[in-house]
Short mmCIF file of C-alpha atoms and ligand atoms in Angstrom, two decimals:
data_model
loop_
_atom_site.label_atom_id
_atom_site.label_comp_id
_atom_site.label_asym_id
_atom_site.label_seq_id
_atom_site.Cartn_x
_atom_site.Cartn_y
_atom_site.Cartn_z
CA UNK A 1317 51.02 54.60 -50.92
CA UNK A 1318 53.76 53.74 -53.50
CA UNK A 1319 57.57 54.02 -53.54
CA UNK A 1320 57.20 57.78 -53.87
CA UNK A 1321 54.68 58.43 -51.64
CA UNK A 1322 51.99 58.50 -53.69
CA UNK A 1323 48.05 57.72 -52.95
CA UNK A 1324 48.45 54.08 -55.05
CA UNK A 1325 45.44 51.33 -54.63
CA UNK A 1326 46.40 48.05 -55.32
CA UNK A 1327 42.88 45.62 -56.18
CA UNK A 1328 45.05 43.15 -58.37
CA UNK A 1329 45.40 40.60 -55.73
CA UNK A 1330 45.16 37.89 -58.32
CA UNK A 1331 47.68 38.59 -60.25
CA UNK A 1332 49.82 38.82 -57.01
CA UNK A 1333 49.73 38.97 -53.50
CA UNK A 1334 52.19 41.76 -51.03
CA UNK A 1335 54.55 39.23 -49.16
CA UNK A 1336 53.18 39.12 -45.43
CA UNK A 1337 55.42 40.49 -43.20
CA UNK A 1338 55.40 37.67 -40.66
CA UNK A 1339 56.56 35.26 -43.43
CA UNK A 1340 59.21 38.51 -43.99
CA UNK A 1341 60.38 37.92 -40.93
CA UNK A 1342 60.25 34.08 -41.06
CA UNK A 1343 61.91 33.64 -44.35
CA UNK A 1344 65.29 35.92 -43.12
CA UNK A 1345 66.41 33.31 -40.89
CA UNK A 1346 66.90 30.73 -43.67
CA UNK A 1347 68.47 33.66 -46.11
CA UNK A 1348 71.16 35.24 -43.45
CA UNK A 1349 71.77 33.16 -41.18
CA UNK A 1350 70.51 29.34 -41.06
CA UNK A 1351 71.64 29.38 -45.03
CA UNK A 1352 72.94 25.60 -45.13
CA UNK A 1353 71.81 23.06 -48.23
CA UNK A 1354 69.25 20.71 -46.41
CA UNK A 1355 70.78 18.26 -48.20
CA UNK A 1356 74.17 18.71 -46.25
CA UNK A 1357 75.33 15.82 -43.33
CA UNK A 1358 76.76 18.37 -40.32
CA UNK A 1359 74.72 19.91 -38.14
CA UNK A 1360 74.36 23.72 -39.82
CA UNK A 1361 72.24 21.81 -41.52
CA UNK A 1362 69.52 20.20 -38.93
CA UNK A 1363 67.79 24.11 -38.33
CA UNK A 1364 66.99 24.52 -42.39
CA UNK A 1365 66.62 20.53 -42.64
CA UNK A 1366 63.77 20.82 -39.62
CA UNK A 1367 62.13 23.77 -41.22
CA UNK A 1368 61.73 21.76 -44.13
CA UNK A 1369 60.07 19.39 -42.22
CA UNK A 1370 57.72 21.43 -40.60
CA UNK A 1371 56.56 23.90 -43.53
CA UNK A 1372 55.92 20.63 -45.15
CA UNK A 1373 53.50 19.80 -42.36
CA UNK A 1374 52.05 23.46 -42.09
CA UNK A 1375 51.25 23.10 -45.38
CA UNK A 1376 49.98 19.35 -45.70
CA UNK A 1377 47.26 20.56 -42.51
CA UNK A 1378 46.49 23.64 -44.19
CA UNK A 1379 44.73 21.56 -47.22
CA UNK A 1380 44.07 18.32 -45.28
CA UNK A 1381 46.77 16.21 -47.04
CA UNK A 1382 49.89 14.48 -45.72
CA UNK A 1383 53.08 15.35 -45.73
CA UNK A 1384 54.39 13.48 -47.32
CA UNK A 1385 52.01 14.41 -50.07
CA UNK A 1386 53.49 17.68 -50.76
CA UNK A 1387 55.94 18.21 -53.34
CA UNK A 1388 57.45 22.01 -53.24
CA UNK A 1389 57.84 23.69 -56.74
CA UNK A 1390 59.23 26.92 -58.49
CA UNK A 1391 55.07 27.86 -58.46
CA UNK A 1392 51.99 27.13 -60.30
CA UNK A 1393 53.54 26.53 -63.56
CA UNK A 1394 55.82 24.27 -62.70
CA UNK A 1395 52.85 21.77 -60.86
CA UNK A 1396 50.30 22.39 -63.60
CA UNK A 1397 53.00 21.12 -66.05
CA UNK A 1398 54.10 18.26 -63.61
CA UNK A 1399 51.07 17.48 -63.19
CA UNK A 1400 49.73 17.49 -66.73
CA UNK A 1401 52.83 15.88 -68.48
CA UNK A 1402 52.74 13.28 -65.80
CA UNK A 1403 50.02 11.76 -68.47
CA UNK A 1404 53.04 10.30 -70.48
CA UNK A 1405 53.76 7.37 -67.51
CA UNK A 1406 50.12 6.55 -66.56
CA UNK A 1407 50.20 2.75 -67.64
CA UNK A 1408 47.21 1.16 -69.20
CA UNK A 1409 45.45 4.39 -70.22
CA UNK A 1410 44.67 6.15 -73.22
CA UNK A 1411 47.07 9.15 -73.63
CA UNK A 1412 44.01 11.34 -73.48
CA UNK A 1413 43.26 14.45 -71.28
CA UNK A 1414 40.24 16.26 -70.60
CA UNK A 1415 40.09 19.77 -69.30
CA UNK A 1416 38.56 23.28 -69.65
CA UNK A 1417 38.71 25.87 -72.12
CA UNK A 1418 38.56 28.42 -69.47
CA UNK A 1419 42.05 26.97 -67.38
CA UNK A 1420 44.99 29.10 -66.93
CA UNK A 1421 47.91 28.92 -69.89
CA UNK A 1422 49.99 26.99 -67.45
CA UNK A 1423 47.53 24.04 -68.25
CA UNK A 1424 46.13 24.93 -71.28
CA UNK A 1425 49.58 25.05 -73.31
CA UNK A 1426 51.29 22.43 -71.42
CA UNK A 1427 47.92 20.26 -72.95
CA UNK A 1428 48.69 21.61 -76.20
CA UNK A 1429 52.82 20.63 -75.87
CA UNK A 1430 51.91 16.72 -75.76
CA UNK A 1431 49.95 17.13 -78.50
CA UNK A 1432 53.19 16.43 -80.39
CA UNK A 1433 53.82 13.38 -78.19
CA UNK A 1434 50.74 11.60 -79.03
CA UNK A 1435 48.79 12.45 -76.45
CA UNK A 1436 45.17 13.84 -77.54
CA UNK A 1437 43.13 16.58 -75.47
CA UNK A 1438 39.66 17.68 -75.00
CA UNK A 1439 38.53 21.20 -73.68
CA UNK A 1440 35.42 21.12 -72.90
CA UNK A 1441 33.38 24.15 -72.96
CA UNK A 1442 31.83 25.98 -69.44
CA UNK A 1443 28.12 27.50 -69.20
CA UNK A 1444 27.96 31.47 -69.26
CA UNK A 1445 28.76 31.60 -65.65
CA UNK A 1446 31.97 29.74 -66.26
CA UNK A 1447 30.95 26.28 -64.62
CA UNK A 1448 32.21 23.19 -65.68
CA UNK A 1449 29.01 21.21 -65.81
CA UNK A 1450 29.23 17.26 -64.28
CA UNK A 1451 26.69 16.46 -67.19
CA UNK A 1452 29.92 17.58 -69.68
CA UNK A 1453 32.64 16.12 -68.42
CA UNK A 1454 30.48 12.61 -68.08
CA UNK A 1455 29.86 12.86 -71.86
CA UNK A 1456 33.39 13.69 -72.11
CA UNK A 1457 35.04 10.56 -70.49
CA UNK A 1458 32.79 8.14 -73.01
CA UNK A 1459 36.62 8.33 -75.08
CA UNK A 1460 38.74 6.67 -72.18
CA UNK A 1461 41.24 9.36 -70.55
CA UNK A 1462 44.23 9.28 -68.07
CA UNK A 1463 44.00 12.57 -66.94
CA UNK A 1464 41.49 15.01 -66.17
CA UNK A 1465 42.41 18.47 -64.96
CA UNK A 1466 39.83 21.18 -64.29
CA UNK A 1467 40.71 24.54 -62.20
CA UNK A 1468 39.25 24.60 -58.56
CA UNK A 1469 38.69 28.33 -59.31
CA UNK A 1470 39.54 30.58 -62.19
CA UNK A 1471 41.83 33.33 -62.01
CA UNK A 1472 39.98 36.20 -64.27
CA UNK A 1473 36.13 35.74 -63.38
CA UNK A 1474 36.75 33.96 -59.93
CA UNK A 1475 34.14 31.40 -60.72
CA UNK A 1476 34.80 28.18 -57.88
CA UNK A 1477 34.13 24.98 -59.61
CA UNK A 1478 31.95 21.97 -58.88
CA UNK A 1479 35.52 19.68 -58.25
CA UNK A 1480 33.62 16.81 -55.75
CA UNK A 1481 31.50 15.83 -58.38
CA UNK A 1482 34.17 16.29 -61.01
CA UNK A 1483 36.50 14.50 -59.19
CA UNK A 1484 34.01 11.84 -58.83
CA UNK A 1485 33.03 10.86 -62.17
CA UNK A 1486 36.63 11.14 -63.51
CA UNK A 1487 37.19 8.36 -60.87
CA UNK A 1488 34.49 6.87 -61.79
CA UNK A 1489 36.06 6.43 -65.55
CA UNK A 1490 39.30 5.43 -63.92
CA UNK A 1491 40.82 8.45 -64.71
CA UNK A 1492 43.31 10.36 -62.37
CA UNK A 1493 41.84 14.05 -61.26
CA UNK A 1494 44.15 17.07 -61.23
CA UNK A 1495 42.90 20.70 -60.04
CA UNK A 1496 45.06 24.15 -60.59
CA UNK A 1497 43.92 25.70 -57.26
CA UNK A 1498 46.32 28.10 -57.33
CA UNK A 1499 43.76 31.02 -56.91
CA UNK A 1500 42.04 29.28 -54.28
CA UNK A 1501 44.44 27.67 -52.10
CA UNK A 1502 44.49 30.45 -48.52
CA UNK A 1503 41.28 31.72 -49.65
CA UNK A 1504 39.02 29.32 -49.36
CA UNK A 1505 38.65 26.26 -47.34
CA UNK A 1506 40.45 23.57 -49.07
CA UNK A 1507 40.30 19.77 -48.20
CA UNK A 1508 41.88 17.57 -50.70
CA UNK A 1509 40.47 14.23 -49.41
CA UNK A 1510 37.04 15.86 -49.36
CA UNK A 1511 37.31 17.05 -52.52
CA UNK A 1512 38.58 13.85 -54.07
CA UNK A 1513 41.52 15.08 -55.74
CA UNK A 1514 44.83 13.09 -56.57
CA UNK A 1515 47.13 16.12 -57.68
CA UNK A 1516 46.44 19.71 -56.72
CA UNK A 1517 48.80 23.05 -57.71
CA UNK A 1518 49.02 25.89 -55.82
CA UNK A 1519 51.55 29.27 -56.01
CA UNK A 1520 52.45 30.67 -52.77
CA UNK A 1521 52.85 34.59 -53.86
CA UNK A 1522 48.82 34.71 -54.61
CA UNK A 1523 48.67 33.75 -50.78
CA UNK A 1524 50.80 36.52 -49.46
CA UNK A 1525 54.06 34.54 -49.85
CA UNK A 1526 56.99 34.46 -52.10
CA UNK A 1527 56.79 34.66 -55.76
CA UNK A 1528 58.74 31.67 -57.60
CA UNK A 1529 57.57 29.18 -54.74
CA UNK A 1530 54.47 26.48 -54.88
CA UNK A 1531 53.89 22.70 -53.92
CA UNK A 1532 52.30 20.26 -55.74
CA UNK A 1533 49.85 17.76 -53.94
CA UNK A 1534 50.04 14.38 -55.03
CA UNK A 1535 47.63 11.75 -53.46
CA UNK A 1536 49.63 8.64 -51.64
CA UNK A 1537 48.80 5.46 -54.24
CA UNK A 1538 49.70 8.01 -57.34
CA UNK A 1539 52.10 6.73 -59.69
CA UNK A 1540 54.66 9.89 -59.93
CA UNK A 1541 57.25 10.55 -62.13
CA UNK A 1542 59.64 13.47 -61.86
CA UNK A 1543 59.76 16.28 -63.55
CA UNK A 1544 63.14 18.20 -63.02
CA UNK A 1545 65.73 15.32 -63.36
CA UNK A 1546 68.86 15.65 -61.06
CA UNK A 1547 69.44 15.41 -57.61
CA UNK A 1548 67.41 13.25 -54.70
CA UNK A 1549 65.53 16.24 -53.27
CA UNK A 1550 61.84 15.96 -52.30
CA UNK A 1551 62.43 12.21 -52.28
CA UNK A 1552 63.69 11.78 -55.47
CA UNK A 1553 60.94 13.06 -57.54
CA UNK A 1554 61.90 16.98 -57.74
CA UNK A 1555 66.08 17.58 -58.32
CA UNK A 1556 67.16 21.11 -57.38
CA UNK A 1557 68.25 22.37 -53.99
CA UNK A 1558 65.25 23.38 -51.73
CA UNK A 1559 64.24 27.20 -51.55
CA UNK A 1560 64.14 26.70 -47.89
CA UNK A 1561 63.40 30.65 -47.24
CA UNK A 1562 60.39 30.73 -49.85
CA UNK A 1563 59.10 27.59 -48.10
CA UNK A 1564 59.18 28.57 -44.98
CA UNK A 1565 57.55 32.09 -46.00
CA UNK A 1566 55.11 30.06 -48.37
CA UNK A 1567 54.04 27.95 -44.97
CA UNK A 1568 53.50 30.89 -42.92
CA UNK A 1569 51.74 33.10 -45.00
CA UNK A 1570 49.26 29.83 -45.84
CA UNK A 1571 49.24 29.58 -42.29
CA UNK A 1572 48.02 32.86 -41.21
CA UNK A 1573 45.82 32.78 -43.96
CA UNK A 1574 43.69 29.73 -43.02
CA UNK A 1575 43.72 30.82 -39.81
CA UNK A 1576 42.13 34.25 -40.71
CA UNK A 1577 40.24 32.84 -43.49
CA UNK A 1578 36.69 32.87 -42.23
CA UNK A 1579 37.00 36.70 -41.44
CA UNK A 1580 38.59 37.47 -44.65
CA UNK A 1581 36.11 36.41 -46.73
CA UNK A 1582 33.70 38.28 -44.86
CA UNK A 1583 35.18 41.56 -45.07
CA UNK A 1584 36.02 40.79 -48.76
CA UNK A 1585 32.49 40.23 -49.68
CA UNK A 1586 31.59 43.19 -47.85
CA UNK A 1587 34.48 44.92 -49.96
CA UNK A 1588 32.44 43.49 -53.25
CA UNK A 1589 29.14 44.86 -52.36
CA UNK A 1590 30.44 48.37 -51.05
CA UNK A 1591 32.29 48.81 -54.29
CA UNK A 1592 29.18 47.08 -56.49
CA UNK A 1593 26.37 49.30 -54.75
CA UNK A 1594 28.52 52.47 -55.16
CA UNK A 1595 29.40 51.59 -59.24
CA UNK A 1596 25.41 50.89 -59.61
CA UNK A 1597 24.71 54.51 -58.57
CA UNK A 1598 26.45 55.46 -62.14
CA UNK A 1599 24.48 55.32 -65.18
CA UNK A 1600 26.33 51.93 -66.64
CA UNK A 1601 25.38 49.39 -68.61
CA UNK A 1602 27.38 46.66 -67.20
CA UNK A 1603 27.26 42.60 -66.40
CA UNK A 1604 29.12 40.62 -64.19
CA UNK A 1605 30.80 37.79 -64.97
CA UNK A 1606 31.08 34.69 -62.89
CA UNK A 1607 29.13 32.33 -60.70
CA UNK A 1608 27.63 33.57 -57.69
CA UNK A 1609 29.94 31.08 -55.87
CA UNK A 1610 33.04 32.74 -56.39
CA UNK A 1611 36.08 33.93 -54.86
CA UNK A 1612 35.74 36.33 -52.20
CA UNK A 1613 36.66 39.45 -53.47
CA UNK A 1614 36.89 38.85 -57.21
CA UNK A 1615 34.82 41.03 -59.11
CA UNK A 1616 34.99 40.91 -63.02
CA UNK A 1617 32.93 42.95 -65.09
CA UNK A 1618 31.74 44.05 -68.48
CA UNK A 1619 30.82 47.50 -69.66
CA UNK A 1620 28.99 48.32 -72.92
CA UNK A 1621 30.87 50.14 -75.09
CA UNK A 1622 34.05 50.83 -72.87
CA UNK A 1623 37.59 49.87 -74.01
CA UNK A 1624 38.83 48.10 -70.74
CA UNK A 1625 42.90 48.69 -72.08
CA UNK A 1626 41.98 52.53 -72.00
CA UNK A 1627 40.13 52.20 -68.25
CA UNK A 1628 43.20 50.29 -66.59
CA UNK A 1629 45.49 52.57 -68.08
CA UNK A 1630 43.70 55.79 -67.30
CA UNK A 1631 43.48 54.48 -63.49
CA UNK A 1632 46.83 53.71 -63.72
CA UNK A 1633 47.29 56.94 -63.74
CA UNK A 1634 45.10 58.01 -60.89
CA UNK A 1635 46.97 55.23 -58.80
CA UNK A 1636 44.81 52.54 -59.12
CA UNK A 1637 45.92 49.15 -60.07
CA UNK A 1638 43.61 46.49 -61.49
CA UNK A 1639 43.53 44.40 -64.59
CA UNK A 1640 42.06 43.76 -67.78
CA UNK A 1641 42.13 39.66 -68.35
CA UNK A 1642 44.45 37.38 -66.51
CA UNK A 1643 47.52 39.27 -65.77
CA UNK A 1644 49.57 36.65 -66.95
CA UNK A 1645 48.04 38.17 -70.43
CA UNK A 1646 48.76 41.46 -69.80
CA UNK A 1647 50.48 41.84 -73.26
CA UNK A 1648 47.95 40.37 -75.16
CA UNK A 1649 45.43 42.82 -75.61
CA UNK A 1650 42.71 40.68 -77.20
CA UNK A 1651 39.62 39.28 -75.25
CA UNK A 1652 41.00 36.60 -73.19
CA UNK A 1653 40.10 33.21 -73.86
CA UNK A 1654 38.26 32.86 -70.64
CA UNK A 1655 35.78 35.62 -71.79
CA UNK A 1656 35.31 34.54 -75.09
CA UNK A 1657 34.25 30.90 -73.35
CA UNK A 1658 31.71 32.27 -70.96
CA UNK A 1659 30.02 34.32 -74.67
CA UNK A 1660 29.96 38.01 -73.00
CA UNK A 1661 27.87 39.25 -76.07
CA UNK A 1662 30.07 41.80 -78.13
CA UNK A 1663 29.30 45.04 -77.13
CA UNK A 1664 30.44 44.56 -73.37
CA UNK A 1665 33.95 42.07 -74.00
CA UNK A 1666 36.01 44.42 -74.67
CA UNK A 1667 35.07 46.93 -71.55
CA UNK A 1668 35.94 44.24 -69.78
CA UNK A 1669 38.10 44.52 -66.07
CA UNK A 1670 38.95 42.69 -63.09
CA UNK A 1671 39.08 44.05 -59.49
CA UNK A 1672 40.29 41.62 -57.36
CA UNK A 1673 40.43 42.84 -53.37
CA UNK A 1674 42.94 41.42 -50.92
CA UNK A 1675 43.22 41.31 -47.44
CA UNK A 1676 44.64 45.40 -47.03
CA UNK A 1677 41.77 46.91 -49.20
CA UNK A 1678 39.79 49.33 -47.29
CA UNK A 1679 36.01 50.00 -47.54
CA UNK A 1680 37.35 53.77 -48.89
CA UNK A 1681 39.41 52.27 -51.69
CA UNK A 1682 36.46 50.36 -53.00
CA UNK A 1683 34.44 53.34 -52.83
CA UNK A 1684 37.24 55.42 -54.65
CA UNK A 1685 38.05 52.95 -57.11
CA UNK A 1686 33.92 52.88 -58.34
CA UNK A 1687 33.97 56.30 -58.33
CA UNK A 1688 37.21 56.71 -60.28
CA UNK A 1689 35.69 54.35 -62.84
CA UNK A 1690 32.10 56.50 -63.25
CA UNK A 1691 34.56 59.45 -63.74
CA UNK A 1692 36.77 58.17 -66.34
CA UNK A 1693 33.49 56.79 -68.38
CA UNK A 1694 30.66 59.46 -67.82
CA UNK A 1695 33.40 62.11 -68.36
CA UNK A 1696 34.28 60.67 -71.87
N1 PLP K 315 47.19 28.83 -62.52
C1 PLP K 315 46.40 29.88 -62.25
C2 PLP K 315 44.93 29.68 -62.10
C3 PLP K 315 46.95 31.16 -62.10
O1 PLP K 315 46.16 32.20 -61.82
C4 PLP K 315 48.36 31.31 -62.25
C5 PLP K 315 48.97 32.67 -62.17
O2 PLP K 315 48.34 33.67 -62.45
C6 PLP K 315 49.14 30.18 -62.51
C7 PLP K 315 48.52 28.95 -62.64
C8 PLP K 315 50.63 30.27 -62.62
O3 PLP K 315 51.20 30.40 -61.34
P1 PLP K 315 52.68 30.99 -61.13
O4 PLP K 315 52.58 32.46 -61.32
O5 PLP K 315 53.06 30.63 -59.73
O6 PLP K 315 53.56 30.32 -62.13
#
């Protein structure tokens, strides 16, 4: 239901998450009542300072890191940038970074920015399913690079990518290995040292938490520079006072969400095939797009000859809320850049859409939102 009481689906859990209401609760505290600046002396102070302390740990555990690792942001776009532009002080490297043509804008133009500052890129192009290959990125890294960033999983077709052996040959060439995880962090299992990254993003309002709030992980040994200039906070390397009540919602809702995980994914794969096996009874001519090892719940597809614009606004106005590209994009109504890379042949781009299910989806709205789509398009 909406606002107004009205039947309203929401499946566009990756363009954002509902704020969980035990990180609600959690996060009212710091706002009303234990409001003080952590960075104050007196004792008002020690409740937010401690709660610092310990989202810090919640979410160092949740991703296998250490605390002391974690560096909280304003969100995804902040780390990918912090993380990218951090290029500019690795010493003894060519000012070079590799990364995909299929990553999120946050990386893509920040890439593009230091093009002006003499830095040089590469995006290297993904297979149809949207994979990175290792083969690729080793060619790649024959030109000596500083930085290589590649997304752990993409935000439009949900493909996860192959980041241990990524991570591995980009070490291998001595360069340092950045991943924008932000659609994967609280959805799937996520161990940093396993998966041999030095600097990971994440955004805390695509895992149930706060919009505006994120952390960047930043192995122990990497050289750092900060990114917002000012004050001493997060040990000197990110100035502005903390957003103790987003962190402390951002390190529950991670929380819960690892702790749930293994069930979630189950019921959102379920979610995938109910809604797949009832769109298949329709007489479309459709693909998927993606790898088979993708996020749980994503579901991005491509019909022949439908105008995907006209389909989410037309189940807009049944109640049903999904998207197009990334929603980031929304007012760009062109075939994203993601869909272009993966070389979805003509006739099905444009009917492209992406259903992403979250945690409150019910089998029923998968069923309805299938059925609502065979409506709209064998009606036309
Ligand atoms: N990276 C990816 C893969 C995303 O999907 C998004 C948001 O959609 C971002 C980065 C940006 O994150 P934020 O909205 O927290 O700035």
């Amino acid at each position: 239901m909406n606002k107004a009481g009205e039947l309203m689906i929401y499946a566009d859990n990756a363009a954002t998450t509902k704020l969980d209401e035990d990180a609600f609760e959690a996060m009212k505290t710091y706002l009303a009542i234990e409001y003080a600046n952590v960075s104050q002396p007196y004792s008002f102070a020690k409740s937010a300072k401690s709660a610092l302390k310990r989202s810090r740990e919640v979410v160092a555990a949740c991703i296998g890191a250490e605390p002391e690792e974690i560096y909280f942001t304003s969100g995804g776009t902040e780390s990918d940038n912090w993380a990218i532009k951090s290029v500019l002080h690795l010493k003894n490297r060519n000012k070079h970074i590799v990364t995909s043509q299929i990553e999120h804008h946050a990386v893509l133009n920040a890439c593009r920015s230091l093009e002006g500052f003499g830095v040089s890129t590469n995006f290297l192009p993904v297979d149809r399913d949207g994979e990175l290959s290792p083969k690729t990125l080793e060619g790649a890294l024959k030109k000596d690079a500083a930085l290589v960033s590649v997304m752990l999983a993409n935000n439009e077709i949900g493909t996860i990518e192959p980041i241990r052996e990524l991570s591995g040959i980009a070490h291998e060439h001595k360069a340092v290995f950045h991943t924008d995880a932000v659609q994967a962090v609280g959805h799937v299992p996520i161990n940093v040292k396993k998966l041999g990254v030095d600097m990971l993003s994440a955004s805390a309002h695509k895992f149930n938490g706060m919009k505006g709030s994120g952390f960047l992980y930043v192995r122990n040994g990497i050289d750092i520079h900060p990114y917002l200039d000012g004050g001493a906070q997060e040990r000197g390397q990110r100035a502005g006072t903390e957003n103790i009540a987003s962190i402390v919602a951002m390190a529950t809702a991670l929380r819960k969400n690892c702790d749930r995980m293994e069930n979630t994914i189950v019921q959102l794969r379920n979610l995938e095939n109910i809604f797949l096996s009832r769109l298949s009874q329709g007489r479309l001519d459709y693909v998927r797009n993606g790898s088979s090892n993708h996020l749980p719940g994503n579901i991005n597809i491509s019909i022949r000859g439908a105008d995907g614009e006209m389909l989410l606004h037309r189940l807009d106005l049944k109640g049903i809320c999904i998207s197009t590209g990334s929603a980031c994009d929304s007012v760009n109504t062109q075939v994203s850049h993601v869909i272009k890379a993966i070389q979805v042949p003509a006739p099905y781009a444009e009917g492209t859409i992406r259903i992403t299910f979250g945690v409150d989806n019910t089998e029923k709205e998968a069923v309805a939102i299938a059925e609502a789509i065979l409506h709209i398009l064998e009606s036309q």
